[in-house]
Amino acid sequence: MPSFFSNKRLILLLLGVILLVALISYSLRDRDNVSLPEQVIKDAVGVGQSIFSGPSHFVTGIFDNVDSLLNTYEENQHLKARLEEFAGVQAEVTDLRSENSELKELVGKQEDLRDFNPIQATVIARNPDQWEEKIILNKGTSSGVKKDMAVMTAQGLIGKVTLTTSFTSTVELISTQNPNYRVSAMVLGGKQDVYGLIEGYDPERRELLLKRIDADIDLKEGQQVVSSGLGGIFPKGLLIGEITEIEIDEFGLTKLAYIKPAAEFSLLNHVMIADRVMPDANGEDNGKTEEAGDDGS
């Protein structure tokens, strides 16, 4: 009797295996069409997923909305703080402008070396042979562009206009190898104003050369260099770059500083041309640009 039940279990097990293999073979026979059992199972699973996914998405959405509200609140508080800071800076700027105007009246100075009218322009061409030296803009004399006007980007000074047509202008970059190209510059951050000339470009270091600085003047790496406004072309205060290294010439009389440019000369797209204006005899803007000095600075 026990042997009969053991054989019966074995027979049922074998029948189950055979049935399972048959079902697998049937389901794999034609994969282009879903079998009825598969269809039932897929539909049942799909309905179940739809039932449970709705509430789960609803709950997830609530948490996402709460998180977004918290982030919005934090950003709002941050923006309010920045606005308060901006209001303070704006008030300080207004006060400085007023003080500057009073000082100019006091010393009888009518012209501000920082004053210029911006002309927006776009780079339309660039010669591969002079990639680091010249660019061509889509603005010319018809837009008020004239030779020797300074050109800059949002990051800093890049060069000056050397040639104009009615609708285009050619700009020579301050990274040029032209030995006659000079920019009157000033070093910030010291106890006294330090002046020098941007003369030359080191293509290996990709840095400008600031020369003609007295050897006794103390310079430090990281100090910013801006245009001095004294050369008659570039407005005062345009950022040129920062000092990365300082050397003394072979005679020990002057210093040479390597300047990392603030602007990226290899990626130029939108630029701004600075139209410096000269006041008339009454101290009012007459729309005339200042003539360039002999040194082109």
mmCIF file with all atom_site columns, C-alpha atoms in Angstrom, residues 97 100-101 104 109-118 150 152 227-229 232-238 272-279 283-286 288-290:
data_model
loop_
_atom_site.group_PDB
_atom_site.id
_atom_site.type_symbol
_atom_site.label_atom_id
_atom_site.label_alt_id
_atom_site.label_comp_id
_atom_site.label_asym_id
_atom_site.label_entity_id
_atom_site.label_seq_id
_atom_site.pdbx_PDB_ins_code
_atom_site.Cartn_x
_atom_site.Cartn_y
_atom_site.Cartn_z
_atom_site.occupancy
_atom_site.B_iso_or_equiv
_atom_site.pdbx_formal_charge
_atom_site.auth_seq_id
_atom_site.auth_comp_id
_atom_site.auth_asym_id
_atom_site.auth_atom_id
_atom_site.pdbx_PDB_model_num
ATOM 1  C CA . ARG A 1 97  ? 28.240 109.217 -8.374  1.00 0.00 ? 97  ARG A CA 1
ATOM 2  C CA . ASN A 1 100 ? 32.277 112.079 -8.071  1.00 0.00 ? 100 ASN A CA 1
ATOM 3  C CA . SER A 1 101 ? 30.242 114.830 -9.730  1.00 0.00 ? 101 SER A CA 1
ATOM 4  C CA . LYS A 1 104 ? 34.806 116.976 -10.785 1.00 0.00 ? 104 LYS A CA 1
ATOM 5  C CA . LYS A 1 109 ? 37.354 118.439 -14.685 1.00 0.00 ? 109 LYS A CA 1
ATOM 6  C CA . GLN A 1 110 ? 34.647 118.055 -17.303 1.00 0.00 ? 110 GLN A CA 1
ATOM 7  C CA . GLU A 1 111 ? 35.479 114.660 -18.808 1.00 0.00 ? 111 GLU A CA 1
ATOM 8  C CA . ASP A 1 112 ? 35.193 111.280 -17.141 1.00 0.00 ? 112 ASP A CA 1
ATOM 9  C CA . LEU A 1 113 ? 37.626 108.759 -18.603 1.00 0.00 ? 113 LEU A CA 1
ATOM 10 C CA . ARG A 1 114 ? 35.060 106.032 -17.988 1.00 0.00 ? 114 ARG A CA 1
ATOM 11 C CA . ASP A 1 115 ? 32.346 107.564 -20.191 1.00 0.00 ? 115 ASP A CA 1
ATOM 12 C CA . PHE A 1 116 ? 31.497 105.824 -23.463 1.00 0.00 ? 116 PHE A CA 1
ATOM 13 C CA . ASN A 1 117 ? 28.518 104.912 -25.610 1.00 0.00 ? 117 ASN A CA 1
ATOM 14 C CA . PRO A 1 118 ? 28.230 101.130 -26.194 1.00 0.00 ? 118 PRO A CA 1
ATOM 15 C CA . ALA A 1 150 ? 37.924 99.963  -27.951 1.00 0.00 ? 150 ALA A CA 1
ATOM 16 C CA . MET A 1 152 ? 35.271 94.384  -25.140 1.00 0.00 ? 152 MET A CA 1
ATOM 17 C CA . SER A 1 227 ? 42.833 100.048 -18.691 1.00 0.00 ? 227 SER A CA 1
ATOM 18 C CA . SER A 1 228 ? 44.053 103.378 -17.330 1.00 0.00 ? 228 SER A CA 1
ATOM 19 C CA . GLY A 1 229 ? 42.141 105.577 -19.761 1.00 0.00 ? 229 GLY A CA 1
ATOM 20 C CA . GLY A 1 232 ? 43.040 108.274 -25.397 1.00 0.00 ? 232 GLY A CA 1
ATOM 21 C CA . ILE A 1 233 ? 41.364 105.138 -26.809 1.00 0.00 ? 233 ILE A CA 1
ATOM 22 C CA . PHE A 1 234 ? 40.343 102.699 -24.091 1.00 0.00 ? 234 PHE A CA 1
ATOM 23 C CA . PRO A 1 235 ? 37.946 103.949 -21.386 1.00 0.00 ? 235 PRO A CA 1
ATOM 24 C CA . LYS A 1 236 ? 39.248 103.783 -17.857 1.00 0.00 ? 236 LYS A CA 1
ATOM 25 C CA . GLY A 1 237 ? 38.531 100.727 -15.725 1.00 0.00 ? 237 GLY A CA 1
ATOM 26 C CA . LEU A 1 238 ? 38.039 98.045  -18.393 1.00 0.00 ? 238 LEU A CA 1
ATOM 27 C CA . MET A 1 272 ? 30.641 95.696  -27.423 1.00 0.00 ? 272 MET A CA 1
ATOM 28 C CA . ILE A 1 273 ? 32.374 98.636  -29.090 1.00 0.00 ? 273 ILE A CA 1
ATOM 29 C CA . ALA A 1 274 ? 33.127 101.575 -26.794 1.00 0.00 ? 274 ALA A CA 1
ATOM 30 C CA . ASP A 1 275 ? 32.491 104.932 -28.417 1.00 0.00 ? 275 ASP A CA 1
ATOM 31 C CA . ARG A 1 276 ? 34.310 107.421 -26.183 1.00 0.00 ? 276 ARG A CA 1
ATOM 32 C CA . VAL A 1 277 ? 32.791 110.900 -26.330 1.00 0.00 ? 277 VAL A CA 1
ATOM 33 C CA . MET A 1 278 ? 34.317 114.315 -25.876 1.00 0.00 ? 278 MET A CA 1
ATOM 34 C CA . PRO A 1 279 ? 32.394 117.069 -24.094 1.00 0.00 ? 279 PRO A CA 1
ATOM 35 C CA . GLY A 1 283 ? 30.972 120.379 -20.729 1.00 0.00 ? 283 GLY A CA 1
ATOM 36 C CA . GLU A 1 284 ? 28.155 118.649 -22.628 1.00 0.00 ? 284 GLU A CA 1
ATOM 37 C CA . ASP A 1 285 ? 28.414 115.563 -24.797 1.00 0.00 ? 285 ASP A CA 1
ATOM 38 C CA . ASN A 1 286 ? 28.824 116.557 -28.449 1.00 0.00 ? 286 ASN A CA 1
ATOM 39 C CA . LYS A 1 288 ? 32.530 113.254 -31.058 1.00 0.00 ? 288 LYS A CA 1
ATOM 40 C CA . THR A 1 289 ? 34.957 110.500 -30.279 1.00 0.00 ? 289 THR A CA 1
ATOM 41 C CA . GLU A 1 290 ? 38.371 111.147 -28.830 1.00 0.00 ? 290 GLU A CA 1
#
